[in-house]
CSV table of C-alpha atoms in Angstrom, one decimal:
chain,number,residue,atom,x,y,z
K,880,MET,CA,-10.2,-6.0,6.8
K,881,GLN,CA,-9.9,-9.7,6.4
K,882,ILE,CA,-7.7,-10.1,3.2
K,883,PHE,CA,-6.9,-13.2,1.3
K,884,ILE,CA,-3.6,-13.0,-0.7
K,885,THR,CA,-2.2,-15.3,-3.4
K,886,GLY,CA,1.4,-14.8,-4.2
K,887,GLY,CA,2.0,-13.4,-0.8
K,888,THR,CA,5.5,-14.9,-0.4
K,889,GLY,CA,6.7,-13.3,-3.7
K,890,PHE,CA,8.8,-10.2,-4.1
K,891,ILE,CA,5.8,-7.8,-4.3
K,892,GLY,CA,3.5,-9.9,-2.2
K,893,HIS,CA,5.5,-10.1,1.0
K,894,HIS,CA,6.1,-6.4,1.0
K,895,LEU,CA,2.4,-5.9,0.6
K,896,CYS,CA,1.7,-8.3,3.4
K,897,GLN,CA,4.1,-6.5,5.7
K,898,SER,CA,2.6,-3.1,4.9
K,899,LEU,CA,-1.0,-4.3,5.4
K,900,LEU,CA,-0.1,-5.9,8.8
K,901,THR,CA,1.1,-2.5,10.0
K,902,GLN,CA,-2.4,-1.2,9.3
K,903,ASN,CA,-3.9,-3.9,11.5
K,904,HIS,CA,-5.5,-5.9,8.6
K,905,SER,CA,-5.9,-9.7,9.1
K,906,LEU,CA,-4.2,-11.7,6.3
K,907,THR,CA,-4.5,-15.2,5.0
K,908,VAL,CA,-1.9,-16.2,2.5
K,909,LEU,CA,-2.1,-19.0,-0.1
K,910,SER,CA,1.2,-20.9,-0.3
K,911,ARG,CA,2.4,-24.5,-0.6
K,912,GLN,CA,5.3,-23.7,1.8
K,913,ALA,CA,5.3,-24.6,5.4
K,914,ASP,CA,3.4,-22.3,7.7
K,915,SER,CA,6.5,-21.3,9.6
K,916,ARG,CA,8.3,-20.4,6.4
K,917,VAL,CA,5.3,-18.3,5.1
K,918,ARG,CA,5.3,-16.4,8.4
K,919,ALA,CA,9.0,-15.9,8.3
K,920,ILE,CA,8.5,-14.2,5.0
K,921,CYS,CA,5.2,-12.4,5.4
K,922,GLY,CA,4.7,-11.9,9.1
K,923,GLU,CA,1.9,-13.0,11.3
K,924,VAL,CA,-0.5,-14.4,8.8
K,925,ALA,CA,-2.8,-17.4,8.5
K,926,VAL,CA,-1.9,-19.9,5.8
K,927,VAL,CA,-4.0,-21.8,3.3
K,928,HIS,CA,-2.2,-24.4,1.2
K,929,ALA,CA,-4.6,-24.9,-1.7
K,930,ILE,CA,-7.7,-23.2,-3.1
K,931,ASP,CA,-9.6,-26.4,-2.4
K,932,ASP,CA,-9.0,-25.8,1.3
K,933,LEU,CA,-11.3,-22.8,1.1
K,934,THR,CA,-14.9,-23.7,2.2
K,935,PRO,CA,-18.0,-21.7,1.5
K,936,ASP,CA,-18.0,-20.3,5.0
K,937,HIS,CA,-14.6,-18.7,4.7
K,938,ARG,CA,-15.1,-15.0,4.8
K,939,PHE,CA,-12.8,-12.3,3.4
K,940,ASP,CA,-13.5,-8.6,2.8
K,941,ALA,CA,-11.0,-8.5,0.0
K,942,ILE,CA,-8.7,-10.7,-2.2
K,943,VAL,CA,-5.4,-9.7,-3.7
K,944,ASN,CA,-4.4,-12.2,-6.5
K,945,LEU,CA,-0.7,-11.9,-7.3
K,946,ALA,CA,0.2,-15.6,-7.8
K,947,GLY,CA,2.3,-16.6,-10.8
K,948,ALA,CA,5.4,-18.5,-11.7
K,949,PRO,CA,8.3,-16.2,-12.7
K,950,ILE,CA,7.8,-15.0,-16.2
K,951,ILE,CA,11.6,-14.7,-16.7
K,952,GLY,CA,13.2,-18.0,-16.1
K,953,PRO,CA,13.5,-21.3,-18.0
K,954,ARG,CA,12.9,-21.1,-21.8
K,955,TRP,CA,9.2,-21.0,-22.9
K,956,THR,CA,8.8,-24.6,-23.9
K,957,GLU,CA,5.2,-25.8,-24.2
K,958,ARG,CA,5.6,-27.3,-20.7
K,959,ARG,CA,6.9,-24.1,-19.2
K,960,LYS,CA,4.1,-22.1,-20.9
K,961,GLN,CA,1.6,-24.5,-19.3
K,962,ILE,CA,3.1,-23.8,-15.9
K,963,LEU,CA,2.9,-20.0,-16.4
K,964,TRP,CA,-0.7,-20.4,-17.6
K,965,ASP,CA,-1.8,-22.6,-14.7
K,966,SER,CA,-0.2,-20.5,-12.1
K,967,ARG,CA,-2.0,-17.4,-13.3
K,968,VAL,CA,-5.1,-18.2,-15.4
K,969,THR,CA,-6.1,-21.6,-14.0
K,970,LEU,CA,-5.6,-20.4,-10.4
K,971,THR,CA,-7.6,-17.3,-11.0
K,972,GLU,CA,-10.4,-19.4,-12.5
K,973,ARG,CA,-10.5,-21.6,-9.4
K,974,LEU,CA,-10.4,-18.6,-7.1
K,975,VAL,CA,-13.4,-17.1,-8.9
K,976,ASP,CA,-15.2,-20.4,-8.7
K,977,TRP,CA,-14.7,-20.3,-4.9
K,978,ILE,CA,-16.1,-16.8,-4.8
K,979,GLY,CA,-19.2,-18.1,-6.5
K,980,ARG,CA,-19.6,-20.7,-3.8
K,981,ALA,CA,-18.8,-18.4,-0.9
K,982,GLU,CA,-21.7,-17.6,1.4
K,983,VAL,CA,-20.4,-14.0,1.9
K,984,LYS,CA,-18.7,-12.6,-1.2
K,985,PRO,CA,-15.6,-10.4,-0.8
K,986,GLY,CA,-16.1,-6.7,-1.6
K,987,VAL,CA,-13.1,-6.4,-4.0
K,988,LEU,CA,-10.7,-8.6,-6.0
K,989,VAL,CA,-7.5,-6.9,-7.0
K,990,SER,CA,-6.0,-9.3,-9.6
K,991,GLY,CA,-2.6,-9.2,-11.2
K,992,SER,CA,-1.8,-8.7,-14.8
K,993,ALA,CA,1.2,-7.0,-16.5
K,994,VAL,CA,1.9,-4.3,-19.1
K,995,GLY,CA,2.7,-7.2,-21.4
K,996,TYR,CA,-1.0,-7.1,-22.0
K,997,TYR,CA,-0.5,-4.3,-24.6
K,998,GLY,CA,2.0,-6.2,-26.7
K,999,ASP,CA,4.8,-4.4,-28.7
K,1000,GLN,CA,3.5,-0.9,-29.6
K,1001,GLY,CA,6.6,1.1,-30.4
K,1002,ASP,CA,6.5,4.8,-29.5
K,1003,ARG,CA,2.7,4.8,-28.9
K,1004,ILE,CA,1.7,6.1,-25.4
K,1005,LEU,CA,-0.4,3.4,-23.8
K,1006,ASP,CA,-3.1,4.2,-21.2
K,1007,GLU,CA,-5.8,1.8,-19.9
K,1008,GLU,CA,-8.1,2.4,-22.9
K,1009,THR,CA,-5.5,1.6,-25.5
K,1010,PRO,CA,-6.3,-1.6,-27.4
K,1011,PRO,CA,-3.6,-4.3,-27.3
K,1012,VAL,CA,-1.7,-5.7,-30.1
K,1013,ALA,CA,-2.9,-9.3,-30.0
K,1014,GLU,CA,0.4,-11.0,-30.7
K,1015,GLY,CA,2.7,-13.1,-28.6
K,1016,PHE,CA,2.3,-15.4,-25.7
K,1017,GLY,CA,2.8,-12.6,-23.1
K,1018,HIS,CA,-0.3,-10.8,-24.4
K,1019,ARG,CA,-2.4,-13.9,-24.6
K,1020,LEU,CA,-1.4,-14.9,-21.0
K,1021,CYS,CA,-2.3,-11.4,-19.6
K,1022,ALA,CA,-5.6,-11.2,-21.5
K,1023,ALA,CA,-6.7,-14.6,-20.3
K,1024,TRP,CA,-5.6,-13.8,-16.8
K,1025,GLU,CA,-7.7,-10.6,-16.8
K,1026,GLN,CA,-10.7,-12.3,-18.4
K,1027,ALA,CA,-10.7,-14.9,-15.7
K,1028,ALA,CA,-10.6,-12.3,-12.9
K,1029,THR,CA,-13.3,-10.1,-14.5
K,1030,LYS,CA,-15.8,-13.0,-14.2
K,1031,ALA,CA,-15.9,-12.3,-10.4
K,1032,GLU,CA,-18.1,-9.3,-11.3
K,1033,ASP,CA,-20.8,-11.8,-12.1
K,1034,HIS,CA,-20.9,-12.4,-8.3
K,1035,GLY,CA,-21.2,-8.8,-7.4
K,1036,VAL,CA,-17.5,-8.3,-6.7
K,1037,ARG,CA,-15.7,-5.1,-7.6
K,1038,VAL,CA,-12.7,-6.2,-9.7
K,1039,CYS,CA,-9.5,-4.2,-10.3
K,1040,ARG,CA,-7.0,-5.5,-12.8
K,1041,LEU,CA,-3.4,-4.4,-12.0
K,1042,ARG,CA,-1.3,-4.1,-15.1
K,1043,THR,CA,2.1,-4.2,-13.5
K,1044,ALA,CA,5.2,-2.7,-15.0
K,1045,PRO,CA,8.7,-4.1,-14.0
K,1046,VAL,CA,9.2,-3.3,-10.4
K,1047,ILE,CA,12.3,-1.6,-8.9
K,1048,GLY,CA,13.1,-2.6,-5.4
K,1049,LYS,CA,15.8,-4.1,-3.1
K,1050,ASN,CA,16.6,-7.8,-3.4
K,1051,GLY,CA,14.3,-8.6,-6.2
K,1052,GLY,CA,12.4,-7.3,-9.2
K,1053,ILE,CA,13.9,-6.1,-12.4
K,1054,LEU,CA,17.3,-5.3,-10.8
K,1055,SER,CA,17.8,-8.8,-9.5
K,1056,ARG,CA,19.4,-10.0,-12.8
K,1057,MET,CA,20.9,-6.7,-13.8
K,1058,LEU,CA,23.0,-5.5,-10.9
K,1059,LEU,CA,25.9,-7.9,-11.0
K,1060,PRO,CA,26.8,-7.5,-14.6
K,1061,PHE,CA,26.4,-3.7,-14.3
K,1062,LYS,CA,28.6,-3.6,-11.2
K,1063,LEU,CA,31.2,-5.6,-13.2
K,1064,GLY,CA,31.0,-3.0,-16.0
K,1065,LEU,CA,29.4,-5.6,-18.3
K,1066,GLY,CA,26.0,-3.9,-18.7
K,1067,GLY,CA,24.5,-2.3,-21.7
K,1068,PRO,CA,21.3,-1.8,-23.7
K,1069,ILE,CA,19.2,-4.7,-25.1
K,1070,GLY,CA,18.8,-4.8,-28.8
K,1071,ASP,CA,18.9,-1.3,-30.3
K,1072,GLY,CA,17.9,0.1,-26.9
K,1073,ARG,CA,15.1,2.2,-28.4
K,1074,GLN,CA,12.3,0.1,-27.0
K,1075,TRP,CA,10.3,1.9,-24.2
K,1076,MET,CA,10.4,0.5,-20.7
K,1077,SER,CA,7.8,1.2,-18.1
K,1078,TRP,CA,8.6,0.6,-14.4
K,1079,SER,CA,7.4,1.4,-10.9
K,1080,HIS,CA,9.1,1.6,-7.5
K,1081,LEU,CA,8.1,-1.2,-5.1
K,1082,ASP,CA,6.8,1.2,-2.5
K,1083,ASP,CA,4.5,2.9,-5.0
K,1084,HIS,CA,3.3,-0.4,-6.3
K,1085,VAL,CA,2.3,-1.5,-2.8
K,1086,ARG,CA,0.6,1.9,-2.2
K,1087,MET,CA,-1.3,1.5,-5.6
K,1088,THR,CA,-2.6,-1.9,-4.6
K,1089,GLU,CA,-3.7,-0.6,-1.2
K,1090,ARG,CA,-5.5,2.3,-2.9
K,1091,LEU,CA,-7.5,-0.1,-5.0
K,1092,LEU,CA,-8.4,-2.1,-1.9
K,1093,GLN,CA,-9.6,0.9,0.0
K,1094,ASP,CA,-11.3,3.0,-2.7
K,1095,GLY,CA,-14.7,1.6,-3.5
K,1096,GLY,CA,-15.1,3.9,-6.5
K,1097,LEU,CA,-12.3,2.3,-8.5
K,1098,SER,CA,-12.7,-0.7,-10.7
K,1099,GLY,CA,-11.4,-2.0,-14.1
K,1100,PRO,CA,-7.9,-1.9,-15.5
K,1101,PHE,CA,-5.1,0.2,-13.9
K,1102,ASN,CA,-1.5,0.6,-15.1
K,1103,ALA,CA,0.8,0.1,-12.2
K,1104,ALA,CA,3.6,2.2,-13.6
K,1105,ALA,CA,5.5,5.4,-12.8
K,1106,PRO,CA,4.5,8.5,-14.8
K,1107,GLU,CA,8.0,8.5,-16.6
K,1108,SER,CA,8.7,5.8,-19.1
K,1109,VAL,CA,12.2,5.6,-20.5
K,1110,THR,CA,13.9,3.8,-23.3
K,1111,ASN,CA,16.0,0.7,-22.6
K,1112,ALA,CA,19.1,2.7,-23.5
K,1113,GLU,CA,18.1,5.5,-21.0
K,1114,PHE,CA,17.4,2.9,-18.3
K,1115,THR,CA,20.8,1.2,-18.7
K,1116,ALA,CA,22.7,4.5,-19.0
K,1117,THR,CA,21.1,5.8,-15.8
K,1118,LEU,CA,21.8,2.6,-13.8
K,1119,ALA,CA,25.4,2.6,-15.0
K,1120,ARG,CA,25.9,6.2,-14.1
K,1121,LEU,CA,24.6,5.8,-10.6
K,1122,LEU,CA,26.8,2.7,-10.2
K,1123,HIS,CA,29.8,4.7,-11.6
K,1124,ARG,CA,30.3,2.0,-14.3
K,1125,PRO,CA,30.4,2.0,-18.1
K,1126,ALA,CA,27.5,0.6,-20.1
K,1127,PHE,CA,28.9,-0.4,-23.4
K,1128,MET,CA,28.2,-4.1,-23.7
K,1129,PRO,CA,24.9,-4.3,-25.7
K,1130,MET,CA,23.0,-7.6,-26.0
K,1131,PRO,CA,22.1,-7.9,-29.7
K,1132,ALA,CA,18.5,-8.9,-30.3
K,1133,MET,CA,19.4,-11.9,-32.4
K,1134,ALA,CA,21.8,-13.2,-29.6
K,1135,LEU,CA,19.0,-12.7,-27.0
K,1136,LYS,CA,16.5,-14.7,-29.1
K,1137,LEU,CA,19.1,-17.5,-29.5
K,1138,VAL,CA,19.6,-17.6,-25.8
K,1139,MET,CA,16.1,-17.0,-24.6
K,1140,GLY,CA,13.9,-18.1,-27.5
K,1141,GLU,CA,10.3,-16.8,-27.5
K,1142,MET,CA,10.8,-15.4,-23.9
K,1143,ALA,CA,13.0,-12.6,-25.5
K,1144,GLU,CA,9.8,-10.8,-26.4
K,1145,ILE,CA,9.5,-9.7,-22.8
K,1146,LEU,CA,12.7,-7.7,-23.1
K,1147,LEU,CA,12.5,-6.5,-26.7
K,1148,ALA,CA,8.9,-5.3,-26.7
K,1149,SER,CA,8.3,-1.6,-26.5
K,1150,GLN,CA,5.6,-0.5,-24.0
K,1151,ARG,CA,5.3,3.2,-23.2
K,1152,VAL,CA,2.7,2.9,-20.5
K,1153,VAL,CA,1.2,5.8,-18.5
K,1154,PRO,CA,-0.8,5.4,-15.2
K,1155,LYS,CA,-3.7,7.6,-16.5
K,1156,ARG,CA,-6.4,6.1,-14.2
K,1157,PHE,CA,-4.2,6.4,-11.0
K,1158,GLN,CA,-3.3,10.0,-11.9
K,1159,GLU,CA,-7.0,10.8,-12.5
K,1160,ALA,CA,-7.8,9.3,-9.1
K,1161,GLY,CA,-5.2,11.7,-7.5
K,1162,PHE,CA,-2.6,9.1,-6.6
K,1163,GLN,CA,0.6,10.8,-5.6
K,1164,PHE,CA,3.8,8.9,-6.6
K,1165,ARG,CA,6.7,9.0,-4.3
K,1166,TYR,CA,9.1,8.0,-7.1
K,1167,SER,CA,8.1,9.7,-10.3
K,1168,THR,CA,11.5,9.6,-12.1
K,1169,LEU,CA,13.8,6.7,-12.7
K,1170,GLU,CA,16.8,8.4,-11.1
K,1171,GLU,CA,14.8,8.9,-7.9
K,1172,ALA,CA,13.8,5.3,-7.8
K,1173,LEU,CA,17.2,3.9,-8.6
K,1174,GLU,CA,18.9,6.2,-6.1
K,1175,ASP,CA,16.6,4.9,-3.3
K,1176,VAL,CA,17.2,1.3,-4.1
K,1177,LEU,CA,21.0,1.6,-4.6
K,1178,ALA,CA,21.4,3.5,-1.4
K,1179,ALA,CA,21.3,0.4,0.8
């Protein structure tokens, strides 16, 4: 297939590119970086530097839309929120506008979202049919992102919305900020540790995306999460045990809010997500438990 990818140089995106290239797909990556830098990260891909560079005669069989500024980073000032919005919602709107002008429409759009779509729902088990709690910037961002992608259906495109849980992998993802303090014995639960955390292994996430590209019978929302959710306390205890370190340095919720402001909602919200639609489609997870996933990543 000829596949167009936004966010291809990111943590998830460049692993997806490398996997797709081994299957002899032809890739075009949207990036503002120099062509040589993009190819050093992603492999032998074509590069487009702006959506405006796409003309109606560009032809792609599929689009994977993963672009987005890091959600965990600078405090969520109004300016930072606008950056997060533009890099997700506005870019997706412009991408769908191009699809409308394209002479040949892609067959499928796999577009990013996140489990933050559901909001803070305590102990409730969340599948793709669960209505969200419409509170907080994280939910509003994901909802608008999905709404923008869904409009591609008006052009006859099959749309899959990938609600991504925090991803576990080497040299990035959820562990990138956690490993050093945990290795120093300074790790611990966030808040009271009772909030549910969903997660997925990077390899499974890539395979889930590839399944959506290949299976013409799948559309709509999909939770990209492992079958086993854990509480934050269970996550931190498992990571500390595998690192042979203690985990007794909790981060009180109030202190986290003082440091991170509104962005703290990402770490304090409870989302017990299950990948119901992937399971119904027969997807086989390679890493179904947190311990299996962490053991693989820490084995390097």
